[in-house]
CSV table of C-alpha atoms in Angstrom, one decimal:
chain,number,residue,atom,x,y,z
A,1,UNK,CA,9.6,-0.9,2.5
A,2,UNK,CA,6.7,0.5,0.5
A,3,UNK,CA,4.1,2.6,2.1
A,4,UNK,CA,0.3,2.9,1.8
A,5,UNK,CA,0.6,5.5,-0.9
A,6,UNK,CA,-2.3,7.2,-2.6
A,7,UNK,CA,-2.5,4.3,-4.9
A,8,UNK,CA,-3.1,1.8,-2.1
A,9,UNK,CA,-5.6,4.1,-0.3
A,10,UNK,CA,-7.7,4.5,-3.5
A,11,UNK,CA,-7.2,1.1,-5.0
A,12,UNK,CA,-8.0,-0.9,-1.9
A,13,UNK,CA,-11.3,0.8,-1.3
A,14,UNK,CA,-12.3,0.7,-5.0
A,15,UNK,CA,-11.2,-2.9,-5.4
A,16,UNK,CA,-12.9,-4.0,-2.3
A,17,UNK,CA,-16.3,-2.8,-3.6
A,18,UNK,CA,-15.6,-4.0,-7.1
A,19,UNK,CA,-14.6,-7.4,-5.9
A,20,UNK,CA,-17.7,-7.8,-3.8
A,21,UNK,CA,-19.9,-6.6,-6.7
A,22,UNK,CA,-18.3,-9.0,-9.0
A,23,UNK,CA,-18.8,-11.9,-6.7
A,24,UNK,CA,-22.4,-10.9,-6.1
A,25,UNK,CA,-23.1,-10.7,-9.8
A,26,UNK,CA,-21.7,-14.2,-10.3
A,27,UNK,CA,-23.3,-16.0,-7.4
A,28,UNK,CA,-26.1,-18.4,-7.9
A,29,UNK,CA,-27.9,-17.6,-4.7
A,30,UNK,CA,-29.5,-14.5,-3.3
A,31,UNK,CA,-28.0,-13.6,0.1
A,32,UNK,CA,-29.1,-11.4,2.8
A,33,UNK,CA,-25.5,-11.1,4.0
A,34,UNK,CA,-24.2,-9.2,0.9
A,35,UNK,CA,-23.8,-5.9,2.8
A,36,UNK,CA,-21.9,-7.6,5.6
A,37,UNK,CA,-19.6,-9.4,3.1
A,38,UNK,CA,-18.9,-6.2,1.2
A,39,UNK,CA,-18.2,-4.6,4.6
A,40,UNK,CA,-15.5,-7.3,5.3
A,41,UNK,CA,-13.5,-6.1,2.3
A,42,UNK,CA,-14.0,-2.5,3.2
A,43,UNK,CA,-12.8,-3.2,6.7
A,44,UNK,CA,-9.7,-4.9,5.2
A,45,UNK,CA,-9.0,-2.0,2.9
A,46,UNK,CA,-9.3,0.4,5.9
A,47,UNK,CA,-6.9,-1.7,8.0
A,48,UNK,CA,-4.3,-1.7,5.2
A,49,UNK,CA,-4.2,2.1,5.5
A,50,UNK,CA,-4.3,1.9,9.3
A,51,UNK,CA,-1.4,-0.5,9.7
A,52,UNK,CA,0.9,1.7,7.6
A,53,UNK,CA,0.0,4.9,9.3
A,54,UNK,CA,-1.4,5.1,12.8
A,55,UNK,CA,-0.2,1.7,13.8
A,56,UNK,CA,3.4,2.6,12.9
A,57,UNK,CA,3.1,5.8,14.9
A,58,UNK,CA,1.8,3.8,17.9
A,59,UNK,CA,4.5,1.2,17.5
A,60,UNK,CA,7.2,3.9,17.3
A,61,UNK,CA,5.8,5.5,20.5
A,62,UNK,CA,5.8,2.1,22.2
A,63,UNK,CA,9.5,1.5,21.2
A,64,UNK,CA,10.4,4.8,22.9
A,65,UNK,CA,8.9,3.5,26.1
A,66,UNK,CA,10.6,0.1,25.8
A,67,UNK,CA,14.0,1.8,25.2
A,68,UNK,CA,13.5,4.1,28.1
A,69,UNK,CA,12.7,1.2,30.3
A,70,UNK,CA,15.8,-0.7,29.2
A,71,UNK,CA,17.9,2.4,29.7
A,72,UNK,CA,16.5,3.0,33.1
A,73,UNK,CA,14.8,6.3,32.2
A,74,UNK,CA,11.2,4.9,32.0
A,75,UNK,CA,9.9,7.3,34.6
A,76,UNK,CA,10.7,10.3,32.4
A,77,UNK,CA,8.0,9.3,29.8
A,78,UNK,CA,4.2,9.4,30.2
A,79,UNK,CA,2.5,6.0,30.3
A,80,UNK,CA,1.2,4.6,27.0
A,81,UNK,CA,-2.4,5.5,26.5
A,82,UNK,CA,-3.2,4.5,23.0
A,83,UNK,CA,-1.0,1.6,21.8
A,84,UNK,CA,-3.8,-1.1,22.0
A,85,UNK,CA,-5.8,-1.4,18.9
A,86,UNK,CA,-9.2,-1.5,20.7
A,87,UNK,CA,-12.1,-3.8,20.3
A,88,UNK,CA,-11.5,-5.7,23.5
A,89,UNK,CA,-12.5,-5.1,27.1
A,90,UNK,CA,-8.9,-5.6,28.1
A,91,UNK,CA,-7.9,-2.4,26.4
A,92,UNK,CA,-7.1,0.7,28.4
A,93,UNK,CA,-6.8,2.9,25.3
A,94,UNK,CA,-8.5,6.2,25.7
A,95,UNK,CA,-9.6,6.5,22.1
A,96,UNK,CA,-10.9,3.2,20.8
A,97,UNK,CA,-12.7,4.9,17.9
A,98,UNK,CA,-9.4,4.7,16.0
A,99,UNK,CA,-9.3,0.9,16.4
A,100,UNK,CA,-9.0,-1.3,13.3
A,101,UNK,CA,-10.8,-4.6,13.1
A,102,UNK,CA,-12.2,-6.9,10.4
A,103,UNK,CA,-15.6,-8.6,10.9
A,104,UNK,CA,-16.6,-11.4,8.7
A,105,UNK,CA,-19.9,-13.2,9.5
A,106,UNK,CA,-20.8,-16.4,7.7
A,107,UNK,CA,-19.2,-15.8,4.4
A,108,UNK,CA,-21.2,-15.6,1.2
A,109,UNK,CA,-18.1,-16.4,-0.8
A,110,UNK,CA,-16.2,-19.7,-0.7
A,111,UNK,CA,-13.2,-19.7,1.6
A,112,UNK,CA,-11.2,-21.0,-1.4
A,113,UNK,CA,-11.3,-17.4,-2.8
A,114,UNK,CA,-7.6,-16.2,-2.7
A,115,UNK,CA,-8.6,-12.8,-1.5
A,116,UNK,CA,-10.8,-14.2,1.3
A,117,UNK,CA,-8.0,-16.5,2.4
A,118,UNK,CA,-5.5,-13.6,2.4
A,119,UNK,CA,-7.9,-11.3,4.4
A,120,UNK,CA,-8.7,-14.0,7.0
A,121,UNK,CA,-5.0,-14.7,7.5
A,122,UNK,CA,-4.3,-11.0,7.8
A,123,UNK,CA,-7.2,-10.6,10.2
A,124,UNK,CA,-5.9,-13.4,12.4
A,125,UNK,CA,-2.4,-11.8,12.5
A,126,UNK,CA,-4.0,-8.5,13.4
A,127,UNK,CA,-5.9,-10.1,16.3
A,128,UNK,CA,-2.7,-11.7,17.6
A,129,UNK,CA,-1.0,-8.3,17.5
A,130,UNK,CA,-4.0,-6.7,19.2
A,131,UNK,CA,-3.6,-9.1,22.2
A,132,UNK,CA,0.1,-8.2,22.4
A,133,UNK,CA,-0.7,-4.5,22.5
A,134,UNK,CA,-3.1,-5.1,25.4
A,135,UNK,CA,-0.3,-6.8,27.2
A,136,UNK,CA,2.0,-3.9,26.4
A,137,UNK,CA,-0.4,-1.3,27.7
A,138,UNK,CA,-1.0,-3.3,30.9
A,139,UNK,CA,2.8,-3.7,31.5
A,140,UNK,CA,3.8,-0.1,30.8
A,141,UNK,CA,1.0,1.3,32.9
A,142,UNK,CA,2.5,-0.4,35.9
A,143,UNK,CA,4.6,1.6,38.3
A,144,UNK,CA,7.6,-0.7,37.8
A,145,UNK,CA,7.3,-2.8,34.6
A,146,UNK,CA,9.2,-6.1,34.7
A,147,UNK,CA,12.2,-5.7,32.3
A,148,UNK,CA,12.5,-9.4,31.4
A,149,UNK,CA,8.8,-9.5,30.6
A,150,UNK,CA,9.3,-6.3,28.5
A,151,UNK,CA,12.1,-7.9,26.6
A,152,UNK,CA,10.1,-11.0,25.7
A,153,UNK,CA,7.1,-8.9,24.8
A,154,UNK,CA,9.2,-6.6,22.6
A,155,UNK,CA,10.5,-9.6,20.7
A,156,UNK,CA,7.0,-11.0,20.2
A,157,UNK,CA,5.7,-7.6,19.0
A,158,UNK,CA,8.5,-7.3,16.5
A,159,UNK,CA,7.7,-10.7,15.1
A,160,UNK,CA,4.0,-9.9,15.0
A,161,UNK,CA,4.6,-6.6,13.2
A,162,UNK,CA,6.8,-8.4,10.6
A,163,UNK,CA,4.2,-11.1,10.0
A,164,UNK,CA,1.4,-8.4,9.7
A,165,UNK,CA,3.5,-6.7,7.0
A,166,UNK,CA,3.9,-9.9,5.0
A,167,UNK,CA,0.2,-10.7,5.2
A,168,UNK,CA,-0.8,-7.2,4.4
A,169,UNK,CA,1.3,-7.5,1.2
A,170,UNK,CA,-0.7,-10.6,0.2
A,171,UNK,CA,-4.0,-8.8,0.7
A,172,UNK,CA,-2.8,-5.7,-1.3
A,173,UNK,CA,-1.6,-8.0,-4.1
A,174,UNK,CA,-5.0,-9.6,-4.4
A,175,UNK,CA,-6.7,-6.2,-4.2
A,176,UNK,CA,-4.5,-4.8,-6.9
A,177,UNK,CA,-4.3,-7.6,-9.4
A,178,UNK,CA,-7.9,-7.3,-10.8
A,179,UNK,CA,-7.5,-3.5,-11.2
A,180,UNK,CA,-4.1,-3.8,-12.9
A,181,UNK,CA,-5.5,-6.5,-15.2
A,182,UNK,CA,-8.5,-4.3,-16.1
A,183,UNK,CA,-6.2,-1.4,-16.9
A,184,UNK,CA,-4.0,-3.7,-19.1
A,185,UNK,CA,-7.1,-4.8,-21.0
A,186,UNK,CA,-8.2,-1.2,-21.3
A,187,UNK,CA,-4.8,-0.4,-22.9
A,188,UNK,CA,-5.2,-3.3,-25.3
A,189,UNK,CA,-8.7,-2.1,-26.2
A,190,UNK,CA,-7.5,1.4,-26.9
A,191,UNK,CA,-4.7,0.0,-29.1
A,192,UNK,CA,-7.2,-2.1,-31.0
A,193,UNK,CA,-9.7,0.7,-31.6
A,194,UNK,CA,-7.6,3.8,-31.8
A,195,UNK,CA,-4.0,2.7,-32.0
A,196,UNK,CA,-1.3,4.5,-30.0
A,197,UNK,CA,-3.3,7.7,-29.4
A,198,UNK,CA,-3.0,10.1,-26.5
A,199,UNK,CA,-4.8,7.9,-24.1
A,200,UNK,CA,-2.7,4.9,-25.0
A,201,UNK,CA,0.6,6.7,-24.5
A,202,UNK,CA,-0.5,8.1,-21.1
A,203,UNK,CA,-1.9,4.8,-19.7
A,204,UNK,CA,1.0,2.8,-21.1
A,205,UNK,CA,3.5,4.9,-19.1
A,206,UNK,CA,1.4,4.8,-15.9
A,207,UNK,CA,1.2,1.0,-16.2
A,208,UNK,CA,4.9,0.6,-16.7
A,209,UNK,CA,5.5,2.9,-13.7
A,210,UNK,CA,3.2,0.7,-11.6
A,211,UNK,CA,5.0,-2.4,-12.8
A,212,UNK,CA,8.3,-0.8,-11.6
A,213,UNK,CA,6.9,0.0,-8.2
A,214,UNK,CA,5.5,-3.5,-7.9
A,215,UNK,CA,9.0,-4.9,-8.7
A,216,UNK,CA,10.6,-2.8,-6.0
A,217,UNK,CA,7.7,-3.9,-3.7
A,218,UNK,CA,8.8,-7.5,-4.0
A,219,UNK,CA,11.7,-7.0,-1.6
A,220,UNK,CA,9.3,-7.0,1.3
A,221,UNK,CA,8.4,-10.6,0.3
A,222,UNK,CA,12.2,-11.4,0.4
A,223,UNK,CA,12.2,-11.9,-3.4
A,224,UNK,CA,15.6,-11.6,-5.2
A,225,UNK,CA,15.9,-8.2,-6.9
A,226,UNK,CA,18.8,-7.0,-9.1
A,227,UNK,CA,19.9,-3.6,-10.4
A,228,UNK,CA,20.0,-5.1,-13.9
A,229,UNK,CA,16.3,-5.9,-13.8
A,230,UNK,CA,15.6,-2.3,-12.6
A,231,UNK,CA,17.7,-1.0,-15.4
A,232,UNK,CA,15.6,-2.9,-17.9
A,233,UNK,CA,12.4,-1.5,-16.4
A,234,UNK,CA,13.9,2.0,-16.4
A,235,UNK,CA,14.8,1.7,-20.1
A,236,UNK,CA,11.2,0.7,-20.9
A,237,UNK,CA,9.9,3.7,-19.0
A,238,UNK,CA,12.3,6.0,-20.8
A,239,UNK,CA,11.3,4.7,-24.2
A,240,UNK,CA,7.6,5.1,-23.3
A,241,UNK,CA,8.2,8.7,-22.1
A,242,UNK,CA,10.1,9.6,-25.3
A,243,UNK,CA,7.5,8.0,-27.5
A,244,UNK,CA,4.8,10.0,-25.7
A,245,UNK,CA,6.7,13.2,-26.1
A,246,UNK,CA,7.2,12.6,-29.8
A,247,UNK,CA,3.5,11.9,-30.3
A,248,UNK,CA,2.4,15.0,-28.4
A,249,UNK,CA,5.0,17.3,-29.9
A,250,UNK,CA,3.7,16.5,-33.4
A,251,UNK,CA,0.2,17.5,-32.3
A,252,UNK,CA,0.7,20.7,-30.2
A,253,UNK,CA,-3.0,21.6,-30.4
A,254,UNK,CA,-4.4,18.3,-29.3
A,255,UNK,CA,-7.2,18.4,-26.7
A,256,UNK,CA,-8.5,15.8,-24.4
A,257,UNK,CA,-12.0,15.3,-23.0
A,258,UNK,CA,-14.0,18.4,-22.4
A,259,UNK,CA,-11.6,20.3,-24.6
A,260,UNK,CA,-9.0,20.3,-21.8
A,261,UNK,CA,-5.3,19.8,-21.9
A,262,UNK,CA,-4.2,16.2,-22.5
A,263,UNK,CA,-3.4,14.3,-19.3
A,264,UNK,CA,0.1,13.7,-20.6
A,265,UNK,CA,0.9,17.4,-20.6
A,266,UNK,CA,-0.1,17.5,-16.9
A,267,UNK,CA,2.0,14.5,-15.8
A,268,UNK,CA,5.1,14.7,-18.1
A,269,UNK,CA,7.1,17.0,-15.8
A,270,UNK,CA,6.6,14.9,-12.6
A,271,UNK,CA,7.1,11.8,-14.7
A,272,UNK,CA,10.5,13.1,-16.0
A,273,UNK,CA,11.5,14.0,-12.5
A,274,UNK,CA,10.5,10.6,-11.2
A,275,UNK,CA,12.5,8.9,-14.0
A,276,UNK,CA,15.6,10.8,-12.9
A,277,UNK,CA,15.1,9.7,-9.3
A,278,UNK,CA,14.6,6.1,-10.4
A,279,UNK,CA,17.8,6.3,-12.5
A,280,UNK,CA,19.7,7.5,-9.5
A,281,UNK,CA,18.5,4.5,-7.4
A,282,UNK,CA,19.5,2.1,-10.1
A,283,UNK,CA,23.0,3.6,-10.5
A,284,UNK,CA,23.6,3.6,-6.8
A,285,UNK,CA,22.4,0.1,-6.5
A,286,UNK,CA,24.7,-1.1,-9.3
A,287,UNK,CA,27.6,0.7,-7.6
A,288,UNK,CA,26.9,-1.1,-4.3
A,289,UNK,CA,26.0,1.9,-2.3
A,290,UNK,CA,25.4,1.4,1.4
A,291,UNK,CA,22.0,0.3,2.7
A,292,UNK,CA,21.0,3.6,4.3
A,293,UNK,CA,21.8,5.5,1.1
A,294,UNK,CA,19.7,3.0,-1.0
A,295,UNK,CA,16.8,3.2,1.4
A,296,UNK,CA,16.8,6.9,1.3
A,297,UNK,CA,16.8,6.9,-2.5
A,298,UNK,CA,14.1,4.3,-2.5
A,299,UNK,CA,11.9,6.5,-0.4
A,300,UNK,CA,12.5,9.3,-2.9
A,301,UNK,CA,11.4,7.0,-5.7
A,302,UNK,CA,8.2,6.1,-3.7
A,303,UNK,CA,7.5,9.8,-3.0
A,304,UNK,CA,8.0,10.7,-6.6
A,305,UNK,CA,5.6,8.0,-7.7
A,306,UNK,CA,3.1,9.3,-5.2
A,307,UNK,CA,3.2,12.8,-6.6
A,308,UNK,CA,3.0,11.5,-10.2
A,309,UNK,CA,0.0,9.3,-9.4
A,310,UNK,CA,-1.8,12.1,-7.6
A,311,UNK,CA,-1.3,14.4,-10.6
A,312,UNK,CA,-2.6,11.7,-12.9
A,313,UNK,CA,-5.6,10.8,-10.8
A,314,UNK,CA,-6.5,14.5,-10.3
A,315,UNK,CA,-6.3,15.1,-14.0
A,316,UNK,CA,-8.2,12.0,-15.1
A,317,UNK,CA,-11.0,12.6,-12.6
A,318,UNK,CA,-11.4,16.1,-13.8
A,319,UNK,CA,-11.8,15.0,-17.4
A,320,UNK,CA,-13.7,11.7,-17.5
């Protein structure tokens, strides 16, 4: 359901490096494999982006070939040239530089680490899917692909894609949790030192927004969601937005770092638009709208959050 938005792209790369640095700082032995182990997490972060972008495009292209074969019009389409993920001599892909793979030599960190466990399981699923894509390329590059073999392979690929999605969610969760915790601690520190100042109001809203996206994200893990829960999250966000507006309206000449406009004044418009989109989703959900309509509105919520987050990140990076 939820895509590799700007948050995932940025957070996974950052968290991968931060996680590795944290582990290195707390280990009791000096290792010559630290670069390789950090690379494992970077590989995983890159693959998370890959499996929600290029892989989906390749899978969609493959499905066109499958449907054409079943419909009897397979000869009208060109043979698949880039479905396989690469990294294996069996691949007939023309551009293997786009392949995604995770390498993990003898691990510096214990395999009991939740992130390591999640990455290894994710990598194993990716390897299984890779083997299936080799089979698909070989089959569909034959003059007359066997339809029964194609049907079985299609079912296997669908199952592999679903499992990859589930395991990628687990990796993303472990990547994100430390960063979210750090931001929450930062919010508490601001409150302790400065009270509810401009930085607190802005960060508070962004954390609540992320919590809401995380809640919607749980549907991919088959968790039970309800419009009432979303309504409560929406109410929290509205209160945070109104509190921030009240604070900044009483201080119209307030400046942020480097004497620039406060970050809130940059994001409040997209934040308000996003809240309206979220409200529409909640109301349609409560009214039992059809699935297609809800999915369309959900995508609008995701895209609105993307835009909000990009504005926030651009503004923060330009000031601090």
